[in-house]
């Protein structure tokens, strides 16, 4: 698996920095003393580049640890075993991982494989009785997403999705300010999500594995961001696709999509998803009484923000560290996050993705209530 983006960030943080965190950003990782509570025991499925980032970030966790590994590559399993001290009996391949049902060392499985594999793997994990964390997009479409949510509910397990930005302190501060009316009536959101993708042979440019192109990878950040920044669910979608390199971006693999969303309050969003332009990582929220901006808005950090009241400079801690600590509390202690990260939240994004693709194909406005 190739890197999503080349943002490499060291874990940082200090007692002084922790004291500056906003109220909505209180994270379970910010302990000033040793943690002695329950620990979420996690098996990572799919040991590629993003799994590497997750694994490294989890070394700073107090409430979550790696206790299992699932991979189709024996040599990779051996390497990761040694690095993260995972015993042989907790290592599986894709043919044998159903046996985790009998493994008390594993509470949850984090599915980090290509998009097209999520559906079947999440359902298989659910049937073992283990909780599931799945990378986004949760599935290839809303039909798959609904089946995944139903399967996890039937199995009595929780399904969470890797929405790391839902725990990011600058983002949460803007949400707090919006909820308190600091921006007044929200009128407009802009989301720009893009980068120039490299290796043309990577799975993200393979329709069978990715389910699409830029929208299924980087564009989902603007879709999800439009929802949590405005605090509303869209009613309609319009969209236009542009393709300048049909050799690299074959049929069914979108290069660039512009899309627009309309919300019940009358607010509108204008967003861009692309695999052919760099320096596109910006959210802008405009209200009658103020504004908020994040730039960068969703990369691996540090995230930078400002509002009409001044700069937001909350300390950076690896997003995956925050995510896994918070997900431990959600799964083990029933904590409710400020912004949901469950399968139902992901299903809403998949419905919008379906609508965007439909709009690009028909050239017509798509009413989300009809989906």
Short mmCIF file of N, CA, C and O in Angstrom, two decimals, residues 246-330:
data_model
loop_
_atom_site.label_atom_id
_atom_site.label_comp_id
_atom_site.label_asym_id
_atom_site.label_seq_id
_atom_site.Cartn_x
_atom_site.Cartn_y
_atom_site.Cartn_z
N UNK A 246 -7.05 10.80 -18.86
CA UNK A 246 -7.83 9.56 -18.89
C UNK A 246 -6.97 8.30 -18.89
O UNK A 246 -7.49 7.21 -18.67
N UNK A 247 -5.67 8.44 -19.10
CA UNK A 247 -4.79 7.27 -19.04
C UNK A 247 -4.54 6.90 -17.58
O UNK A 247 -4.66 5.74 -17.17
N UNK A 248 -4.21 7.91 -16.78
CA UNK A 248 -3.96 7.67 -15.35
C UNK A 248 -5.27 7.43 -14.60
O UNK A 248 -5.34 6.57 -13.73
N UNK A 249 -6.29 8.20 -14.97
CA UNK A 249 -7.58 8.11 -14.29
C UNK A 249 -8.58 7.44 -15.23
O UNK A 249 -9.27 8.10 -15.99
N UNK A 250 -8.62 6.13 -15.15
CA UNK A 250 -9.43 5.35 -16.07
C UNK A 250 -10.92 5.46 -15.73
O UNK A 250 -11.31 6.11 -14.76
N UNK A 251 -11.77 4.82 -16.51
CA UNK A 251 -13.21 4.86 -16.29
C UNK A 251 -13.55 4.44 -14.87
O UNK A 251 -13.06 3.41 -14.38
N UNK A 252 -14.36 5.24 -14.23
CA UNK A 252 -14.77 4.93 -12.86
C UNK A 252 -13.82 5.43 -11.80
O UNK A 252 -14.09 5.27 -10.60
N UNK A 253 -12.69 6.04 -12.21
CA UNK A 253 -11.73 6.60 -11.26
C UNK A 253 -11.70 8.11 -11.47
O UNK A 253 -11.11 8.60 -12.43
N UNK A 254 -12.36 8.84 -10.59
CA UNK A 254 -12.47 10.28 -10.77
C UNK A 254 -11.17 10.99 -10.42
O UNK A 254 -10.51 10.67 -9.42
N UNK A 255 -10.82 11.95 -11.24
CA UNK A 255 -9.64 12.79 -11.02
C UNK A 255 -10.01 14.02 -10.19
O UNK A 255 -9.43 14.26 -9.12
N UNK A 256 -10.99 14.79 -10.67
CA UNK A 256 -11.44 15.99 -9.98
C UNK A 256 -12.96 16.08 -10.02
O UNK A 256 -13.56 15.92 -11.08
N UNK A 257 -13.55 16.33 -8.87
CA UNK A 257 -15.00 16.55 -8.78
C UNK A 257 -15.25 17.81 -7.95
O UNK A 257 -14.72 17.96 -6.85
N UNK A 258 -16.03 18.73 -8.51
CA UNK A 258 -16.55 19.85 -7.74
C UNK A 258 -17.99 19.50 -7.36
O UNK A 258 -18.74 19.00 -8.18
N UNK A 259 -18.34 19.75 -6.11
CA UNK A 259 -19.71 19.43 -5.71
C UNK A 259 -20.25 20.49 -4.76
O UNK A 259 -19.49 21.17 -4.06
N UNK A 260 -21.56 20.62 -4.78
CA UNK A 260 -22.24 21.62 -3.99
C UNK A 260 -23.33 20.93 -3.16
O UNK A 260 -23.96 19.98 -3.60
N UNK A 261 -23.52 21.42 -1.93
CA UNK A 261 -24.51 20.87 -1.02
C UNK A 261 -25.42 21.98 -0.53
O UNK A 261 -24.97 23.11 -0.29
N UNK A 262 -26.69 21.66 -0.37
CA UNK A 262 -27.65 22.61 0.18
C UNK A 262 -28.21 22.09 1.48
O UNK A 262 -28.55 20.91 1.60
N UNK A 263 -28.32 22.97 2.50
CA UNK A 263 -28.73 22.57 3.84
C UNK A 263 -30.09 23.16 4.22
O UNK A 263 -30.53 24.16 3.64
N UNK A 264 -30.76 22.57 5.20
CA UNK A 264 -32.10 23.03 5.58
C UNK A 264 -32.17 24.51 5.96
O UNK A 264 -33.18 25.17 5.71
N UNK A 265 -31.12 25.04 6.57
CA UNK A 265 -31.12 26.44 7.01
C UNK A 265 -31.01 27.42 5.86
O UNK A 265 -31.20 28.62 6.04
N UNK A 266 -30.67 26.92 4.68
CA UNK A 266 -30.38 27.78 3.55
C UNK A 266 -28.89 27.92 3.28
O UNK A 266 -28.48 28.47 2.25
N UNK A 267 -28.06 27.43 4.21
CA UNK A 267 -26.61 27.45 3.99
C UNK A 267 -26.26 26.55 2.80
O UNK A 267 -26.96 25.58 2.50
N UNK A 268 -25.18 26.92 2.11
CA UNK A 268 -24.70 26.12 0.98
C UNK A 268 -23.23 25.81 1.17
O UNK A 268 -22.52 26.53 1.88
N UNK A 269 -22.77 24.73 0.52
CA UNK A 269 -21.36 24.36 0.56
C UNK A 269 -20.85 24.19 -0.86
O UNK A 269 -21.57 23.68 -1.74
N UNK A 270 -19.63 24.62 -1.08
CA UNK A 270 -18.96 24.45 -2.37
C UNK A 270 -17.63 23.74 -2.10
O UNK A 270 -16.80 24.26 -1.35
N UNK A 271 -17.45 22.55 -2.69
CA UNK A 271 -16.30 21.73 -2.33
C UNK A 271 -15.58 21.21 -3.58
O UNK A 271 -16.18 21.10 -4.66
N UNK A 272 -14.32 20.88 -3.39
CA UNK A 272 -13.49 20.35 -4.47
C UNK A 272 -12.71 19.14 -3.96
O UNK A 272 -12.11 19.19 -2.90
N UNK A 273 -12.76 18.07 -4.75
CA UNK A 273 -11.99 16.86 -4.47
C UNK A 273 -11.12 16.57 -5.69
O UNK A 273 -11.63 16.50 -6.81
N UNK A 274 -9.81 16.39 -5.48
CA UNK A 274 -8.95 16.18 -6.65
C UNK A 274 -7.72 15.34 -6.32
O UNK A 274 -7.22 15.36 -5.20
N UNK A 275 -7.26 14.63 -7.33
CA UNK A 275 -5.99 13.90 -7.29
C UNK A 275 -4.95 14.56 -8.20
O UNK A 275 -3.90 13.98 -8.46
N UNK A 276 -5.22 15.77 -8.69
CA UNK A 276 -4.30 16.37 -9.66
C UNK A 276 -3.80 17.75 -9.27
O UNK A 276 -3.13 18.40 -10.07
N UNK A 277 -4.08 18.22 -8.05
CA UNK A 277 -3.62 19.53 -7.60
C UNK A 277 -3.14 19.45 -6.17
O UNK A 277 -3.80 18.84 -5.33
N UNK A 278 -2.02 20.08 -5.90
CA UNK A 278 -1.50 20.18 -4.54
C UNK A 278 -1.99 21.44 -3.83
O UNK A 278 -2.65 22.29 -4.44
N UNK A 279 -1.66 21.55 -2.55
CA UNK A 279 -1.94 22.74 -1.74
C UNK A 279 -3.44 22.98 -1.56
O UNK A 279 -3.87 24.11 -1.38
N UNK A 280 -4.22 21.92 -1.58
CA UNK A 280 -5.66 22.04 -1.36
C UNK A 280 -6.04 21.29 -0.10
O UNK A 280 -6.28 20.08 -0.12
N UNK A 281 -6.06 22.00 1.01
CA UNK A 281 -6.45 21.41 2.28
C UNK A 281 -6.96 22.55 3.16
O UNK A 281 -6.28 23.02 4.07
N UNK A 282 -8.17 23.01 2.86
CA UNK A 282 -8.70 24.21 3.52
C UNK A 282 -10.20 24.09 3.74
O UNK A 282 -10.93 23.68 2.83
N UNK A 283 -10.63 24.43 4.95
CA UNK A 283 -12.05 24.57 5.26
C UNK A 283 -12.30 26.04 5.62
O UNK A 283 -11.51 26.66 6.35
N UNK A 284 -13.41 26.56 5.13
CA UNK A 284 -13.80 27.94 5.48
C UNK A 284 -15.28 27.96 5.78
O UNK A 284 -16.10 27.49 4.98
N UNK A 285 -15.64 28.48 6.95
CA UNK A 285 -17.03 28.57 7.39
C UNK A 285 -17.38 30.04 7.57
O UNK A 285 -16.69 30.77 8.29
N UNK A 286 -18.46 30.46 6.93
CA UNK A 286 -18.85 31.87 6.97
C UNK A 286 -20.24 32.01 7.58
O UNK A 286 -21.19 31.34 7.16
N UNK A 287 -20.34 32.87 8.59
CA UNK A 287 -21.62 33.16 9.21
C UNK A 287 -21.93 34.64 9.17
O UNK A 287 -21.08 35.45 8.79
N UNK A 288 -23.12 35.03 9.59
CA UNK A 288 -23.51 36.43 9.54
C UNK A 288 -22.67 37.29 10.48
O UNK A 288 -22.47 38.48 10.23
N UNK A 289 -22.12 36.68 11.55
CA UNK A 289 -21.38 37.46 12.54
C UNK A 289 -19.91 37.10 12.65
O UNK A 289 -19.21 37.64 13.52
N UNK A 290 -19.44 36.19 11.83
CA UNK A 290 -18.04 35.81 11.94
C UNK A 290 -17.69 34.67 11.01
O UNK A 290 -18.52 34.18 10.24
N UNK A 291 -16.43 34.23 11.10
CA UNK A 291 -15.95 33.17 10.22
C UNK A 291 -14.97 32.28 10.96
O UNK A 291 -14.46 32.63 12.03
N UNK A 292 -14.70 31.13 10.36
CA UNK A 292 -13.67 30.22 10.86
C UNK A 292 -12.96 29.60 9.67
O UNK A 292 -13.58 29.30 8.64
N UNK A 293 -11.65 29.41 9.82
CA UNK A 293 -10.85 28.81 8.75
C UNK A 293 -9.89 27.80 9.35
O UNK A 293 -9.30 28.04 10.41
N UNK A 294 -9.73 26.68 8.68
CA UNK A 294 -8.70 25.70 9.00
C UNK A 294 -7.84 25.49 7.76
O UNK A 294 -8.36 25.16 6.69
N UNK A 295 -6.54 25.72 7.89
CA UNK A 295 -5.63 25.50 6.77
C UNK A 295 -4.22 25.27 7.31
O UNK A 295 -3.62 26.20 7.80
N UNK A 296 -3.72 24.03 7.26
CA UNK A 296 -4.36 22.82 6.77
C UNK A 296 -5.52 22.40 7.66
O UNK A 296 -5.53 22.66 8.86
N UNK A 297 -6.49 21.72 7.02
CA UNK A 297 -7.73 21.37 7.71
C UNK A 297 -7.81 19.91 8.09
O UNK A 297 -8.47 19.57 9.08
N UNK A 298 -7.16 19.03 7.31
CA UNK A 298 -7.37 17.59 7.55
C UNK A 298 -6.11 16.74 7.42
O UNK A 298 -6.18 15.52 7.58
N UNK A 299 -4.97 17.35 7.09
CA UNK A 299 -3.79 16.50 6.94
C UNK A 299 -3.33 16.01 8.31
O UNK A 299 -3.99 16.22 9.32
N UNK A 300 -2.20 15.34 8.36
CA UNK A 300 -1.80 14.70 9.60
C UNK A 300 -1.27 15.66 10.65
O UNK A 300 -0.90 15.27 11.73
N UNK A 301 -1.28 16.95 10.30
CA UNK A 301 -1.01 17.97 11.29
C UNK A 301 0.42 18.51 11.28
O UNK A 301 1.28 17.98 10.61
N UNK A 302 0.62 19.61 12.03
CA UNK A 302 -0.36 20.29 12.87
C UNK A 302 -1.44 21.01 12.05
O UNK A 302 -1.15 21.58 11.00
N UNK A 303 -2.67 20.97 12.55
CA UNK A 303 -3.77 21.71 11.97
C UNK A 303 -3.68 23.15 12.45
O UNK A 303 -3.38 23.40 13.62
N UNK A 304 -3.92 24.11 11.55
CA UNK A 304 -3.88 25.52 11.90
C UNK A 304 -5.24 26.15 11.66
O UNK A 304 -5.86 25.92 10.63
N UNK A 305 -5.68 26.96 12.63
CA UNK A 305 -7.00 27.56 12.49
C UNK A 305 -7.02 29.01 12.92
O UNK A 305 -6.15 29.48 13.65
N UNK A 306 -8.05 29.71 12.46
CA UNK A 306 -8.29 31.08 12.90
C UNK A 306 -9.78 31.39 12.76
O UNK A 306 -10.47 30.75 11.96
N UNK A 307 -10.24 32.32 13.52
CA UNK A 307 -11.62 32.81 13.41
C UNK A 307 -11.57 34.33 13.43
O UNK A 307 -10.49 34.93 13.55
N UNK A 308 -12.74 34.96 13.32
CA UNK A 308 -12.79 36.42 13.40
C UNK A 308 -12.32 36.93 14.75
O UNK A 308 -12.03 38.12 14.90
N UNK A 309 -12.20 36.02 15.73
CA UNK A 309 -11.73 36.42 17.07
C UNK A 309 -10.23 36.21 17.26
O UNK A 309 -9.69 36.57 18.30
N UNK A 310 -9.56 35.60 16.26
CA UNK A 310 -8.12 35.42 16.38
C UNK A 310 -7.67 34.02 16.00
O UNK A 310 -8.45 33.18 15.54
N UNK A 311 -6.38 33.79 16.23
CA UNK A 311 -5.76 32.52 15.85
C UNK A 311 -6.17 31.40 16.82
O UNK A 311 -6.40 31.62 18.00
N UNK A 312 -6.19 30.18 16.27
CA UNK A 312 -6.35 28.97 17.08
C UNK A 312 -5.03 28.23 17.00
O UNK A 312 -4.59 27.85 15.92
N UNK A 313 -4.40 28.03 18.13
CA UNK A 313 -3.07 27.40 18.15
C UNK A 313 -3.00 26.30 19.19
O UNK A 313 -2.14 26.31 20.06
N UNK A 314 -3.91 25.36 19.11
CA UNK A 314 -3.89 24.27 20.07
C UNK A 314 -2.79 23.28 19.74
O UNK A 314 -2.44 23.09 18.58
N UNK A 315 -2.19 22.67 20.75
CA UNK A 315 -1.02 21.81 20.53
C UNK A 315 -1.35 20.57 19.71
O UNK A 315 -2.46 20.03 19.80
N UNK A 316 -0.38 20.14 18.95
CA UNK A 316 -0.56 18.97 18.09
C UNK A 316 -0.16 17.70 18.82
O UNK A 316 0.93 17.60 19.39
N UNK A 317 -1.06 16.75 18.82
CA UNK A 317 -0.78 15.38 19.23
C UNK A 317 -1.24 14.51 18.09
O UNK A 317 -2.27 14.80 17.46
N UNK A 318 -0.51 13.49 17.74
CA UNK A 318 -0.86 12.66 16.58
C UNK A 318 -2.35 12.31 16.60
O UNK A 318 -2.88 11.84 17.60
N UNK A 319 -3.01 12.55 15.49
CA UNK A 319 -4.46 12.35 15.43
C UNK A 319 -4.86 10.93 15.77
O UNK A 319 -5.89 10.69 16.41
N UNK A 320 -4.05 9.98 15.35
CA UNK A 320 -4.39 8.57 15.59
C UNK A 320 -4.23 8.20 17.07
O UNK A 320 -4.91 7.29 17.54
N UNK A 321 -3.36 8.90 17.77
CA UNK A 321 -3.25 8.70 19.21
C UNK A 321 -4.54 9.14 19.89
O UNK A 321 -5.14 8.40 20.69
N UNK A 322 -4.96 10.35 19.59
CA UNK A 322 -6.22 10.86 20.14
C UNK A 322 -7.38 9.93 19.77
O UNK A 322 -8.21 9.59 20.62
N UNK A 323 -7.44 9.58 18.50
CA UNK A 323 -8.54 8.75 18.02
C UNK A 323 -8.65 7.45 18.79
O UNK A 323 -9.74 7.07 19.26
N UNK A 324 -7.54 6.74 18.95
CA UNK A 324 -7.60 5.43 19.58
C UNK A 324 -7.87 5.53 21.08
O UNK A 324 -8.55 4.67 21.66
N UNK A 325 -7.38 6.58 21.73
CA UNK A 325 -7.70 6.78 23.14
C UNK A 325 -9.19 7.05 23.32
O UNK A 325 -9.85 6.51 24.21
N UNK A 326 -9.73 7.91 22.46
CA UNK A 326 -11.15 8.24 22.55
C UNK A 326 -12.01 7.04 22.19
O UNK A 326 -13.06 6.80 22.80
N UNK A 327 -11.59 6.27 21.19
CA UNK A 327 -12.37 5.09 20.81
C UNK A 327 -12.35 4.03 21.90
O UNK A 327 -13.31 3.27 22.05
N UNK A 328 -11.27 3.96 22.65
CA UNK A 328 -11.24 3.07 23.80
C UNK A 328 -12.34 3.45 24.78
O UNK A 328 -13.09 2.59 25.29
N UNK A 329 -12.48 4.74 25.06
CA UNK A 329 -13.53 5.20 25.97
C UNK A 329 -14.92 4.93 25.41
O UNK A 329 -15.85 4.61 26.15
N UNK A 330 -15.07 5.08 24.10
CA UNK A 330 -16.37 4.83 23.47
C UNK A 330 -16.74 3.36 23.59
O UNK A 330 -17.86 3.01 23.97
#
